[in-house]
Structures are given as C-alpha cells and as structure tokens.
Coordinates of C-alpha atoms in Angstrom, one line a residue:
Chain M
X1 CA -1.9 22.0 -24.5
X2 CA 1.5 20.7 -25.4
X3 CA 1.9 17.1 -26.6
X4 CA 4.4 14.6 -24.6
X5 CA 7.4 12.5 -25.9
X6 CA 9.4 10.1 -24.5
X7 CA 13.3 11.4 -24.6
X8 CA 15.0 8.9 -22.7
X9 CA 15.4 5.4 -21.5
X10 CA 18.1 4.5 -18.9
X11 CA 17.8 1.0 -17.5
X12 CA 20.6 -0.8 -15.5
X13 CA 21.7 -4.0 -15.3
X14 CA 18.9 -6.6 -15.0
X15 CA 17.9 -10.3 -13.3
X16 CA 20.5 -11.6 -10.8
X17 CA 22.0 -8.6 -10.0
X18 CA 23.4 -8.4 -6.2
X19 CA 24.6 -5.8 -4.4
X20 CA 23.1 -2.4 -4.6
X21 CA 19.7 -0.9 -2.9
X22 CA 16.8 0.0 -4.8
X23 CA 17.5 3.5 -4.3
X24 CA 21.5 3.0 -5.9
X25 CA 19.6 0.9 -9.2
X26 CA 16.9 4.0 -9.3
X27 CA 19.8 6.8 -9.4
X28 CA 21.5 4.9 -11.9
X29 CA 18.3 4.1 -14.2
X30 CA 17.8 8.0 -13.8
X31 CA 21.4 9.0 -14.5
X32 CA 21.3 6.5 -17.5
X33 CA 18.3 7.9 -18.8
X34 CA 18.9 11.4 -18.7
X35 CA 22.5 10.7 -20.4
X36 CA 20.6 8.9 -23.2
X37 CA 18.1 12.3 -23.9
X38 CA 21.2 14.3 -24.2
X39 CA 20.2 16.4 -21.4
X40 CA 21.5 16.9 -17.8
X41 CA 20.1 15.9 -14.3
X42 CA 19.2 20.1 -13.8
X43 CA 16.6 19.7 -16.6
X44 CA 14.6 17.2 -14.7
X45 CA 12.1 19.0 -12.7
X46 CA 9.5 16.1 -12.3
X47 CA 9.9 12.9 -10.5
X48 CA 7.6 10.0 -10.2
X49 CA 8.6 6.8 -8.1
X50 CA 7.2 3.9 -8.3
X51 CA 8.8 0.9 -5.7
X52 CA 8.5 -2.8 -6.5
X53 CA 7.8 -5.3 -3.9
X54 CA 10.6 -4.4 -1.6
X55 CA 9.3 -1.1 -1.2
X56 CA 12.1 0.2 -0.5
X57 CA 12.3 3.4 -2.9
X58 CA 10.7 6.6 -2.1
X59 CA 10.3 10.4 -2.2
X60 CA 13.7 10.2 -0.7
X61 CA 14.8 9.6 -3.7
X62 CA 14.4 13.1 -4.7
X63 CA 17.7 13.9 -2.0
X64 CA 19.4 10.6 -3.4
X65 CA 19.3 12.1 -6.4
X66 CA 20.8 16.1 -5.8
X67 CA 17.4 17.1 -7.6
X68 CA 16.7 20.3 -6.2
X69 CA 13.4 23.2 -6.8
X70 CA 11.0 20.1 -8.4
X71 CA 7.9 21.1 -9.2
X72 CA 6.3 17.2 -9.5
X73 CA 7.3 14.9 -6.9
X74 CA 5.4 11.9 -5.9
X75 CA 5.1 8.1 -5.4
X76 CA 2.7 5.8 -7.8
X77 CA 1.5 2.3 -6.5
X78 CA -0.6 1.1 -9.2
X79 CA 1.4 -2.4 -8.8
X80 CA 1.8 -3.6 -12.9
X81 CA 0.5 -0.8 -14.4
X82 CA 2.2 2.1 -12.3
X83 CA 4.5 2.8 -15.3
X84 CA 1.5 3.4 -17.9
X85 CA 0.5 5.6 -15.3
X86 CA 3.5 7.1 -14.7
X87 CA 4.5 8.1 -18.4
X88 CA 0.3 9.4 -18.2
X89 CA 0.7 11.5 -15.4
X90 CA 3.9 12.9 -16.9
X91 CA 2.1 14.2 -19.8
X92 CA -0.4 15.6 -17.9
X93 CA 1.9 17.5 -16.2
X94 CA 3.6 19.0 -19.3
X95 CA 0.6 19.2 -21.3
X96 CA -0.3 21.6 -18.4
X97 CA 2.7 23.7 -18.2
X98 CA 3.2 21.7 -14.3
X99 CA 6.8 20.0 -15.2
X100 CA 8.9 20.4 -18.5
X101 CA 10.8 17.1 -18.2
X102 CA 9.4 14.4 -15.6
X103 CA 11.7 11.1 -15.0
X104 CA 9.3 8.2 -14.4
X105 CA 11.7 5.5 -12.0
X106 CA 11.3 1.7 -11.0
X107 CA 13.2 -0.1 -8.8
X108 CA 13.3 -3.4 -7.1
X109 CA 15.2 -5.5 -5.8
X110 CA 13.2 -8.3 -4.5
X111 CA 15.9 -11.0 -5.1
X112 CA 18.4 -11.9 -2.4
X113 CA 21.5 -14.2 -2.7
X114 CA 21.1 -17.7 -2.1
X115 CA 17.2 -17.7 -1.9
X116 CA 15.0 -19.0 -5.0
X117 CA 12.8 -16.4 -7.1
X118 CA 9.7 -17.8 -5.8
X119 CA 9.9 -16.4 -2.3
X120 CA 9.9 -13.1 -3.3
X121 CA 6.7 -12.6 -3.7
X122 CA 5.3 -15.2 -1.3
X123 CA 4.8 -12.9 1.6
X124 CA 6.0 -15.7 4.1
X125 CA 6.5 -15.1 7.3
X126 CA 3.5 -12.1 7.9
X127 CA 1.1 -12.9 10.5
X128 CA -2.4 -13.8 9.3
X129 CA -4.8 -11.9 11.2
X130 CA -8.5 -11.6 10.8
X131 CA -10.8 -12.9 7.6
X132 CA -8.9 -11.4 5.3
X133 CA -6.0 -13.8 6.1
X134 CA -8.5 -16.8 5.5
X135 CA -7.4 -17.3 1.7
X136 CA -3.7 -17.5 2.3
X137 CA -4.5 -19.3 5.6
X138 CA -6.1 -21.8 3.1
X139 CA -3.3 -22.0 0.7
X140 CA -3.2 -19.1 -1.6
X141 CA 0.4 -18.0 -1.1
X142 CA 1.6 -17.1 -4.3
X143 CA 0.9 -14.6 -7.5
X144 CA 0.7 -18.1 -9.3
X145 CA -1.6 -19.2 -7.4
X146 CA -3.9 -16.5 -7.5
X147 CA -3.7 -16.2 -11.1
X148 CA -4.1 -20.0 -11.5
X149 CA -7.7 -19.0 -10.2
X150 CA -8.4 -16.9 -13.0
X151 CA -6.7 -18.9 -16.0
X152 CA -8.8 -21.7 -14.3
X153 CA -12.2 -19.8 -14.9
X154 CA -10.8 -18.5 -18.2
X155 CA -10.3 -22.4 -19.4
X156 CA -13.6 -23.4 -18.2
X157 CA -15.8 -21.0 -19.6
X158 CA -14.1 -20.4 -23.4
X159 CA -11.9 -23.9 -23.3
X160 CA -8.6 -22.2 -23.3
X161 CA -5.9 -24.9 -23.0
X162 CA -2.6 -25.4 -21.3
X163 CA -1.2 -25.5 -25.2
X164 CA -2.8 -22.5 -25.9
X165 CA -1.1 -20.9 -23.1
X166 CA 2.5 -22.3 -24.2
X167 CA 2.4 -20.6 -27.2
X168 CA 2.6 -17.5 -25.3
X169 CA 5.6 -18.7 -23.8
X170 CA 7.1 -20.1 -26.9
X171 CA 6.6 -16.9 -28.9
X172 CA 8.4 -15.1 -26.2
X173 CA 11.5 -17.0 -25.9
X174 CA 11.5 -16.4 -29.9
X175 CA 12.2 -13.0 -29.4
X176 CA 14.3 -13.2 -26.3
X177 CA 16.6 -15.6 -28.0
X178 CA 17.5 -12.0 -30.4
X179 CA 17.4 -10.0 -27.2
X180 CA 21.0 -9.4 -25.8
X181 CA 19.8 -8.5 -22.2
X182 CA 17.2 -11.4 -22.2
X183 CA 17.8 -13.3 -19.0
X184 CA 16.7 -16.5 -20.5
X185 CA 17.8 -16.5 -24.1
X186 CA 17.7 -20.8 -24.6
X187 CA 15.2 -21.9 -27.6
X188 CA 11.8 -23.7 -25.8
X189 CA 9.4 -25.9 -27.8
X190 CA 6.0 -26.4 -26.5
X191 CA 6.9 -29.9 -25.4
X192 CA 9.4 -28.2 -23.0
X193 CA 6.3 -25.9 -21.8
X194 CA 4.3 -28.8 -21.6
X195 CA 7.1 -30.7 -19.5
X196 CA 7.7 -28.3 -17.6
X197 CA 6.9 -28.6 -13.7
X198 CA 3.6 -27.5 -12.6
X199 CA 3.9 -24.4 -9.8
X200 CA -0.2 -24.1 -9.1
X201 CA -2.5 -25.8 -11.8
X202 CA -3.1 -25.2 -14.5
X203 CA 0.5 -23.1 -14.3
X204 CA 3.5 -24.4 -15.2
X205 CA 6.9 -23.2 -14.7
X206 CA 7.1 -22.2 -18.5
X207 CA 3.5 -20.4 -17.8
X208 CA 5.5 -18.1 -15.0
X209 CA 7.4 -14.6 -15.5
X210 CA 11.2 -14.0 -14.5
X211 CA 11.9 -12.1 -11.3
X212 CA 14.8 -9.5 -11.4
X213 CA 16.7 -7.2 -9.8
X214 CA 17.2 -3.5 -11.1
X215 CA 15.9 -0.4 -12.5
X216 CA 14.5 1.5 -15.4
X217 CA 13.8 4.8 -16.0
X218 CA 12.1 7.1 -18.6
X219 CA 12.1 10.5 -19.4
X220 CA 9.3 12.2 -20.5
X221 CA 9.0 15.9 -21.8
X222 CA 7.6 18.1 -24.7
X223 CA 7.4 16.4 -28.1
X224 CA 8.7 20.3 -28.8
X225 CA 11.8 19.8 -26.9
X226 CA 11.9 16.3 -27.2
X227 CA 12.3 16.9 -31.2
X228 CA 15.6 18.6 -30.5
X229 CA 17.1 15.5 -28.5
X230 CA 19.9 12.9 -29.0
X231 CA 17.0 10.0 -29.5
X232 CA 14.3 9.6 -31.6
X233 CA 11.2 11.3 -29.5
X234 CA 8.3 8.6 -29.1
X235 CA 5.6 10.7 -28.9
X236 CA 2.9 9.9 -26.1
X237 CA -0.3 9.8 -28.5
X238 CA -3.1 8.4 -26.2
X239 CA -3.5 6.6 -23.0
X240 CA -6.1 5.0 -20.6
X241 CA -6.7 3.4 -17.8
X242 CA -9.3 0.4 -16.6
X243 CA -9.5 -0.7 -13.0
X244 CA -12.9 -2.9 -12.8
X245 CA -13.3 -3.3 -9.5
X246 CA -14.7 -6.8 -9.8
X247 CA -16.9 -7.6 -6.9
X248 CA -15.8 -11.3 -4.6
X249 CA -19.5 -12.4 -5.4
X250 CA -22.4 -13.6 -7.9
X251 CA -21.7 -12.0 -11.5
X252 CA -18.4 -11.7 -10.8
X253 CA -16.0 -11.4 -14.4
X254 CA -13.0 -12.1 -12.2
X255 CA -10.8 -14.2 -14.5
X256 CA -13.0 -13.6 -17.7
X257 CA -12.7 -9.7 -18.4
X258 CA -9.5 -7.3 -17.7
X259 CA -9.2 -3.0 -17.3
X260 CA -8.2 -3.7 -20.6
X261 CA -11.1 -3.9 -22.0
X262 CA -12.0 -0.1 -20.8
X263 CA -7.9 1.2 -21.0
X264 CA -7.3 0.2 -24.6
X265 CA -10.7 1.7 -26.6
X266 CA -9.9 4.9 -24.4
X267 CA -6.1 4.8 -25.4
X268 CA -6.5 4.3 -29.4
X269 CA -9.7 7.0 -29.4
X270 CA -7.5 9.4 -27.8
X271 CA -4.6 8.6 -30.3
X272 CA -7.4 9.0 -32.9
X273 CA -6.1 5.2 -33.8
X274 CA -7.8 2.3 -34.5
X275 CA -6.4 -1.5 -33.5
X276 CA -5.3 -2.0 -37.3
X277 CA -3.2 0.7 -37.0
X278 CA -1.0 -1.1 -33.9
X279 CA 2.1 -2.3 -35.7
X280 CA 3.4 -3.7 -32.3
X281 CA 2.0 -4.9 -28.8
X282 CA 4.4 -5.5 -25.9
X283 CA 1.6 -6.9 -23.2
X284 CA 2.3 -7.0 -19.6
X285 CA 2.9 -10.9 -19.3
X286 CA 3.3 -11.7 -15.3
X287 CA 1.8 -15.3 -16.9
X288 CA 1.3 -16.3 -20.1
X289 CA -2.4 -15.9 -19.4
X290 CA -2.1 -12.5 -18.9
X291 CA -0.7 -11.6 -22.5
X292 CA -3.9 -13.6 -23.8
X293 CA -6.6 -12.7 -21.9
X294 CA -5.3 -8.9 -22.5
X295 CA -5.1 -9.4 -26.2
X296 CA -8.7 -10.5 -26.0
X297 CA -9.8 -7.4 -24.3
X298 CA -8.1 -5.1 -26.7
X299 CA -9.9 -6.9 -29.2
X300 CA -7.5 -8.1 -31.4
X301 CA -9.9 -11.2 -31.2
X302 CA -13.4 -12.1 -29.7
X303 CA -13.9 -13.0 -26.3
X304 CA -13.0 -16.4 -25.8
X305 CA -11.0 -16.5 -28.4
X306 CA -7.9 -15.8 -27.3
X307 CA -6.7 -19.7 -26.5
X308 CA -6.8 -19.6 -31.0
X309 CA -5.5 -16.5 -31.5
X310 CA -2.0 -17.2 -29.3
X311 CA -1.9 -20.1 -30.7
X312 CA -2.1 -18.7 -34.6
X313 CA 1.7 -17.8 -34.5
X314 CA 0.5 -13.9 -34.6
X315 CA 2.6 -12.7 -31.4
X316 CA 6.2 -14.2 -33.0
X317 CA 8.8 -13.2 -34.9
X318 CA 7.2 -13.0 -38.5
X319 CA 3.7 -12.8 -37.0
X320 CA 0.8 -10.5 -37.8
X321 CA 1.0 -9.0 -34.6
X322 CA 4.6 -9.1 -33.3
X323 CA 4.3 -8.7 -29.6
X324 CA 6.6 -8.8 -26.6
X325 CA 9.4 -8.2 -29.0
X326 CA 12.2 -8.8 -26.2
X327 CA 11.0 -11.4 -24.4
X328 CA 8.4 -9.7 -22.2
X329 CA 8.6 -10.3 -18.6
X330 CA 8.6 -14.5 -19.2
X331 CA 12.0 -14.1 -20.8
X332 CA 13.9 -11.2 -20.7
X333 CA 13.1 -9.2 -17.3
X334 CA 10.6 -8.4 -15.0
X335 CA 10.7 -4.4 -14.3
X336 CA 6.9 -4.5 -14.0
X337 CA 5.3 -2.0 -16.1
X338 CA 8.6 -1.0 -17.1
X339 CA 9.2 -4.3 -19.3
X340 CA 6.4 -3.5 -21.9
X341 CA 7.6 0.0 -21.8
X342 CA 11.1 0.0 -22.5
X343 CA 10.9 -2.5 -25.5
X344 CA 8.3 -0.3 -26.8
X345 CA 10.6 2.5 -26.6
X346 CA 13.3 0.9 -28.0
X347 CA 11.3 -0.9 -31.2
X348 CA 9.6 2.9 -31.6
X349 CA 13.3 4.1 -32.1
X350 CA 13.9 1.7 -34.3
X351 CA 16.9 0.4 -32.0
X352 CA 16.0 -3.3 -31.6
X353 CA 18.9 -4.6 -33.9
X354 CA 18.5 -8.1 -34.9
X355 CA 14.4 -8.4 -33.4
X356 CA 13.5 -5.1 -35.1
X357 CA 10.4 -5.3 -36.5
X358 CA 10.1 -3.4 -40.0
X359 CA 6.9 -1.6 -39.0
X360 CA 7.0 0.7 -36.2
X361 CA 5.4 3.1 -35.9
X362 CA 2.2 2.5 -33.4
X363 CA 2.9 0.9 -30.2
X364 CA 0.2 -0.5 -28.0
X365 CA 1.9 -1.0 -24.3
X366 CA -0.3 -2.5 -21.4
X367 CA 0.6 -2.4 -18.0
X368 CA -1.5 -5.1 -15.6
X369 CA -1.6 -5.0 -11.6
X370 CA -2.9 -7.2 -9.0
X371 CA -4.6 -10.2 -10.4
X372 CA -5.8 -8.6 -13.1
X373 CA -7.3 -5.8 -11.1
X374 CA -5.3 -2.5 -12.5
X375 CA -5.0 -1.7 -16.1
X376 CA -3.0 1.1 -18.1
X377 CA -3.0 1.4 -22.0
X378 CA 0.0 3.7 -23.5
X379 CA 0.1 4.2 -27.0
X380 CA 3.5 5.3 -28.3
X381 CA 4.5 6.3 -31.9
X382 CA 7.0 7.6 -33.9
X383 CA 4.0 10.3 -35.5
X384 CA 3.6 13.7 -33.1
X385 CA 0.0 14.1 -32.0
X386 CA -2.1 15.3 -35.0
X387 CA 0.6 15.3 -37.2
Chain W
X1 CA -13.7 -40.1 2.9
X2 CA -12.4 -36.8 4.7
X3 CA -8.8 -35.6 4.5
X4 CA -7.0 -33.1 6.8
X5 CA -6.8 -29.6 6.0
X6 CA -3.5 -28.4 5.9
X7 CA -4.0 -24.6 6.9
X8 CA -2.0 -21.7 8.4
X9 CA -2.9 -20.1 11.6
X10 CA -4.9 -17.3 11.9
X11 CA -5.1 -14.9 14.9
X12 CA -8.4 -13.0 15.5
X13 CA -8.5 -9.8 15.1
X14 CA -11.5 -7.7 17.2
X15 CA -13.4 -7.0 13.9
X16 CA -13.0 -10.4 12.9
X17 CA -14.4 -11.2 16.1
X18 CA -18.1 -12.5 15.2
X19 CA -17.1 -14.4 12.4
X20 CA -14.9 -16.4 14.3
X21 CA -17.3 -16.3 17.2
X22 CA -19.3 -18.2 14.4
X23 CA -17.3 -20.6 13.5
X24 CA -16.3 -21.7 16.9
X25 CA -19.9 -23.0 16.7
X26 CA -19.8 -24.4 12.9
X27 CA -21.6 -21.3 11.5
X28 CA -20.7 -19.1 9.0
X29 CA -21.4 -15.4 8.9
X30 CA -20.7 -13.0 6.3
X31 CA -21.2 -8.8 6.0
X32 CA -24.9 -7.4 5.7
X33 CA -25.3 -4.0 4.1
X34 CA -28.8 -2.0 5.6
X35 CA -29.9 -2.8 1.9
X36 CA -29.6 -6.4 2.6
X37 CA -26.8 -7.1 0.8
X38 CA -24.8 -9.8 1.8
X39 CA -20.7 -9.0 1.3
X40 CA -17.8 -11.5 1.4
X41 CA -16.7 -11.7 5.6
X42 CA -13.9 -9.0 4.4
X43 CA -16.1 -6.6 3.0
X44 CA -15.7 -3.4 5.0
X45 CA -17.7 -0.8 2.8
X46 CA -21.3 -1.9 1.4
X47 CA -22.1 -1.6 -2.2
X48 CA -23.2 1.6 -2.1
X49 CA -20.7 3.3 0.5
X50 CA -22.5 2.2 3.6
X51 CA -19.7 2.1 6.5
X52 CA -22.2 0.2 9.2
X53 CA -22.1 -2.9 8.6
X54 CA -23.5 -6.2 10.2
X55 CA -23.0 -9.8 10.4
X56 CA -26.0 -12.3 9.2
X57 CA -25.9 -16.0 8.9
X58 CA -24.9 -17.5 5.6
X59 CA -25.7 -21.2 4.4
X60 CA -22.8 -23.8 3.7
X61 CA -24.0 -25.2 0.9
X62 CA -21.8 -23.3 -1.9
X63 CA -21.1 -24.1 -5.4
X64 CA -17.5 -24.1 -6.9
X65 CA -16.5 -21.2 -9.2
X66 CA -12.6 -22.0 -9.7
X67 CA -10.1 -23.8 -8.1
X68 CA -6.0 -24.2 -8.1
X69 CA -4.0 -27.2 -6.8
X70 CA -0.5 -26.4 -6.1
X71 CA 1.6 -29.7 -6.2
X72 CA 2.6 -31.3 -3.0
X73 CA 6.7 -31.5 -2.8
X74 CA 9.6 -33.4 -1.2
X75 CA 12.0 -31.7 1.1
X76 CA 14.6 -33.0 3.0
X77 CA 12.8 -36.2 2.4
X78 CA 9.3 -34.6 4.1
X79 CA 6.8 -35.0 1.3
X80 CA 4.0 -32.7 1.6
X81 CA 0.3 -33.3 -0.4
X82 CA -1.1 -31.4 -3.0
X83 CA -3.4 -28.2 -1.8
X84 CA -6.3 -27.7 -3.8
X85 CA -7.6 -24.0 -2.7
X86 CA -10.9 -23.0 -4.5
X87 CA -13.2 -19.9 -4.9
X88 CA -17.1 -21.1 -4.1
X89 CA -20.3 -19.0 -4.4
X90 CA -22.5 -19.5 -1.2
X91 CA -26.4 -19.9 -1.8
X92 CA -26.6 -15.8 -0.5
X93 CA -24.3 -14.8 -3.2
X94 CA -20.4 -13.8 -1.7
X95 CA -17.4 -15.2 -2.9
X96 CA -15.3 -17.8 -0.2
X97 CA -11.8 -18.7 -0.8
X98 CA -11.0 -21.8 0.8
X99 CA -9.2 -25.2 0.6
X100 CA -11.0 -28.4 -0.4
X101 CA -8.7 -30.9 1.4
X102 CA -10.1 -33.7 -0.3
X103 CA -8.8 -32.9 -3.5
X104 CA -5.7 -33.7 -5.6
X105 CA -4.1 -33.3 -8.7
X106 CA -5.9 -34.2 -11.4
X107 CA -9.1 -35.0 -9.5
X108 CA -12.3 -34.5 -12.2
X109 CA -13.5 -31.0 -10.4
X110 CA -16.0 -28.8 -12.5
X111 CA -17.4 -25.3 -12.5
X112 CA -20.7 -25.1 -10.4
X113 CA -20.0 -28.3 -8.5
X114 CA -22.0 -28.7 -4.9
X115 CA -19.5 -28.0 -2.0
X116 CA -20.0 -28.0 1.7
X117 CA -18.0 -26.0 4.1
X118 CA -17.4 -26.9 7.6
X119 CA -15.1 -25.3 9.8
X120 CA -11.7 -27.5 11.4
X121 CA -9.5 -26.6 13.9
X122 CA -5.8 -24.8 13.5
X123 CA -3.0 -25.7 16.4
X124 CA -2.7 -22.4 17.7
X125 CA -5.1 -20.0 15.9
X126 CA -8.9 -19.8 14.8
X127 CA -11.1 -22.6 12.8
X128 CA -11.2 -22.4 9.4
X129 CA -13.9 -22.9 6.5
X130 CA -12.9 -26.0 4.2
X131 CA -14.7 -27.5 1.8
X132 CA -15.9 -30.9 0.8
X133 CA -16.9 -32.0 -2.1
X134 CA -20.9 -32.5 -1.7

C-alpha cells in the first residue's frame, strides 16, 4: 500500500472577512493549495468537502471548481474533527490506488456584517419542537453553554480551576502574538482572563474560541509523488479516530473522558510512535477546556491532572510541549479542524518563521466535534512511513 | 422562595405527544426499552437497537450532575436575570436538562445535590420541567 503526504496547503484570508460565499473561499483555498504543491487543478482527482455551520458548501463544488472525471467525491460532517478525517480518508484512498491526489476543503462563512460572533452559532430563531427542544427551551442556547456543562463536571470531580483554564488561553495568545495571520495578536495576562466577562459559567470570554470567515484547504497525495513537490511532504504516519458515544444517563463520562482517549493510542501505534516522540501538539481548542481535557486523554498527564499540567508553562513558547503554535482556534482563527491542521503543516515544513519551534518532526493534531462527542487524531511528520 | 422560569416555547410534536400529555398533569415520563431500560424522553433507539419503544412514569426527585449559569444582561435598558440550566440524574437513571430558576450566579450548588422538577407553563407552547432546589 502506498504511504500518504500532505503536498499542499492553500488557505485564504481569515476572521472578518465579508463578501464572498463559502463556495468562492473554498475555490480559492483549493486554487491556493494546489498552487502551493506545485501542481495544477487537472491533478486533483479527489475531493472531500466539509461545510461549516452555514452549510452552505457542497458536492457542487465539484462544478464550481471545473474538476472534471473524479474518482473520490463526497461531503464529511464530522463537525471539529471532519478535517482529521478528511486528510484519513484521503490516504485511504491513495493507499488503495482509489485517488492519486485528494484536496480536503473547509469553508464557512458564519459571520455576517454588523452582527456579533456569538449568534452564529446560537441557532436563534428555529422552532423548538418536541423533547428534544426541552434543553434549549430551558436555556442551553450556545456551544458555551453546552461546554460550560462539561468544564463544570470536569472542575468538580478533579478540581480544575478557572486559572487553570486561563493558562490555556495565555499560552495561546503567546504564540499568536508571533503569528502574522493571528486575528488577535494583543499580549493577555491571566488577570485579563480572569477579568474577563463571564459568557456561561465557569466560561469566560478569554475561555472562548474566535469565529471567522474563510477557507482552507489541503492536498493530500503519495508520499512518492509528494517527494517530488515544491513543499516539504508531511507525511501522514498514523491516524485514529474516537467517537464515545456517551449515554444522557447514570455512568455517564460526559465531561470527564474525550474520543481522545481511543483516537490518540490508535494514531501513535499506527505511526509506530510513542507520546515522547510528539515534538508538537496543535489541539482542537473551541474552549480552553477543550485543549486540556484532550491533553489528558492523550496522556501527556493523568486523568485529572490536566488543571496542573496547563498550568506548568508546557504548552508555551519555550515549553516542553509547545502546542497550538499559532494561536489555535482562541487566537488566531477558527477553520475547525482546519486550525490544528494547517499550523501543523506549516511547523512540519519548518515554515513558522519567528514561532518555529526547533524540533519538528512529530506532530500530534486533534480534531474535536460536538461537545466533545467526535474525535480525530492525525499524526504528521517530516519521516516517510517506516523510513 | 420560588422564581419564574424564563423558558422558550415548545410546540408538540405527535411523538412527543405522551410526554407532554404527562406533564399537562405534573408527571414526568421518559422512554422504556422491552428490557426495562429507562432512556432520556429523546431517546428513540433502545440500548440495544430496539426501535419500539414506550413511555413509563419517572420520579421527580433527581439529583444534580452539572450545571451552567449564563449571566443575565442589560439591553436597551431591559435587564434580564441570570439562567442557571443544569443536567440532573432522575432516581430511574436518564439524564434531564433543565433550568433551575431559583438559581443565580454564584449561588453554592454542588454535584449530587437533591432537585425536584415540576412542570410550569409557557405562553404559547407546552409546560416545561424546571427544577428546584430540594
């Protein structure tokens, strides 16, 4: 079976960005990223779409595009982690002789002019029919919200603090101060994060991710043809995925335990790594408590332990575990699954100018949907499998 | 002392039907698997794949398992209260979500803390389980 790289990485303008569809960001992310591998839009014989909240990408992009005689062509809605499982289902393709190169798209564009960030995702306005409406009938109208539930459990049962989770957001805005695109690029202290104003408790503003307009796309082909490239190839060493299912009932580890847990063992055993050998984590951080509570599951700690290990200085610049390296999705942008995996890309390459980190050459990149209910694990290096 | 619930309508739907048949009445029903099981009210599938499903009475004593409270705000000089929404365990087992209308920010809440759901009326829509602190 043949081995899977990532060739190339076109992403468009990001945040506040008004005036084009989804499907005019997606055909520029491809374009971009196609340009970047040094090969041309004929090559692409795969395409795998995944739309944001505005739904408003689809197969159709296929036509958008001019791609003509694919032999891959679908939509994947795994929410946060749909570009984990993109760049997987990519390499299954190639591995199998399905595709040669695939092009992996998200686009959104969930922000409109004049209206905050937060109503993006509230859903306002459906109609609330049946039980299933009763917990946004009672007040649950947010993603902060809902993951305010789980940090809440989280604190209760380990003691995890609001500090603890401002660290994650402090750490960020470290790197996203050396990140060029970053949409918010101003130092924070943990006094700011603790000032900050509370969206849905324990949450605070500081606790919250970005949203953003735009698109990114990869390209993903043969680490055999991806050798021969204008980019360093970032091989596509082992993935995995973890969607637990937790039952609305007694026993319950809603809030306590991620996919993670399952995605990342899976992900290093196929890379024939273990987690000393991860040089780099960028985390799927839609909260703060999302980049800790993953971190736990990986293992890079105990369970529980999380609330000290965040707090240790490990995920910032000069850290022992340098992670989110441009900000992640609470600074720089929020492209979903898309955020961990482009940074990982571009650290991998060794293109991340003043936040490079030195070592590079194993990069663990999670991917989270729903509350916590969907999990991918990518690990990208600079090594071709068993070489 | 008992606060107001501050909830959005909900429109019946006809498989929602019993449950709020229920609660016109105070009671709360949840899903019943042929094993016994008792599901969350949204459940649709049982645990292991059963499609036929029934309704069976549920207790509302509960106990709390988590809980938000989203900070009430001033608009165009209309301040609205803090919503506390939390998850509860009933007696049976399922999962509610719900709001406890007699909570506020910064009220001392705790994990496994007695709650007792009663159903209020919605303007225009279907009563609705809150929960008060018991």
């Amino acid at each position: 079976m043949r081995s899977s790289a990532i060739a190339g990485l076109g992403m468009t303008e990001l945040g506040r960005v008004y005036g084009l569809s989804a499907t005019e960001f997606a055909a520029q992310a491809v374009r971009r990223a196609v340009d970047d591998a040094g090969l041309t839009m004929a090559d692409v014989d795969g395409l795998l779409v995944n739309p944001g909240i505005s739904s408003d990408i689809d197969l159709r992009l296929q036509s958008a595009l001019h791609l003509r005689d694919l032999r891959l062509l679908s939509t994947v809605q795994q929410f946060g982690s749909s570009a984990g499982a993109m760049v997987q289902y990519a390499a299954m393709a190639i591995a199998f002789g399905m595709a040669d190169v695939v092009a992996c798209v998200f686009a959104d564009v969930p922000l409109k002019q004049g209206t905050g960030a937060g109503a993006a995702y509230s859903g306002a306005g459906r109609p609330l029919e049946g039980v299933a409406a009763l917990p946004t009938a009672a007040g649950v109208r947010s993603a902060p919200a809902m993951y305010a539930l789980a940090a809440r459990r989280h604190m209760d049962r380990f003691g995890t603090t609001s500090e603890q989770l401002g660290a994650v957001a402090v750490a960020a805005r470290e790197w996203a101060v050396m990140n060029p695109i970053a949409q918010m690029r101003e130092p924070i202290t943990l006094a700011d994060h603790q000032a900050s104003r509370l969206i849905a408790d324990p949450l605070r503003l500081l606790d919250c991710c970005l949203v953003s307009n735009g698109a990114i796309a990869v390209l993903v082909t043969s680490a055999d043809r991806a050798r021969d490239l204008k980019q360093p190839a970032v091989h596509v060493r082992g993935w995995g995925q973890g969607h637990p299912g937790h039952p609305k009932a007694r026993g319950s580890e809603f809030g306590l335990v991620t996919g993670a847990a399952r995605s990342g063992p899976e992900a290093l055993k196929m890379a024939g790594l273990e987690l000393s050998d991860v040089d780099i984590c960028q985390i799927y951080d839609c909260f703060t408590f999302t980049t800790l509570i993953t971190l736990e599951d990986y293992g890079f700690c105990g369970k529980g332990e999380g609330g000290e290990f965040v707090a240790s200085g490990a995920l910032a610049p000069g850290g022992s575990l340098p992670t989110n390296t441009g900000g992640g999705e609470l600074s720089s942008y929020y492209m979903w699954g898309m955020t961990p995996l482009s940074e990982a890309i571009v650290q991998a390459r060794g293109q991340a100018g003043e936040r490079q980190v030195a070592a590079h050459d194993t990069v663990l990149v999670s991917g989270n949907g729903g509350v916590l209910d969907f999990h991918s694990t990518l690990v990208l290096g600079t090594q071709e499998v068993g070489r | 002392m008992s606060c107001p619930a501050r909830l959005s309508k909900v429109v019946r739907t006809p498989a929602s039907a019993p449950f709020f048949e229920a609660a016109d009445r105070g009671a709360l029903v949840v899903r019943s698997a042929p094993d016994g099981t008792l599901l969350e009210p949204a459940a649709v599938v049982g645990p292991d794949g059963a499609l036929d499903l029934d309704w069976a009475p549920a207790d509302l004593d509960a106990t709390l398992v988590t809980w938000t409270t989203t900070p009430g705000r001033t608009k165009d000089g209309v301040t609205t209260p803090d919503t506390c929404v939390g998850v509860v365990e009933l007696v049976q087992g399922p999962w509610l979500t719900l709001q406890l209308p007699d909570v506020q920010l910064g009220d001392d809440l705790r994990v496994g803390q007695p709650i007792r759901l009663e159903f209020v009326p919605v303007d225009g829509g279907e009563p609705l389980p809150v929960g008060r602190l018991a």
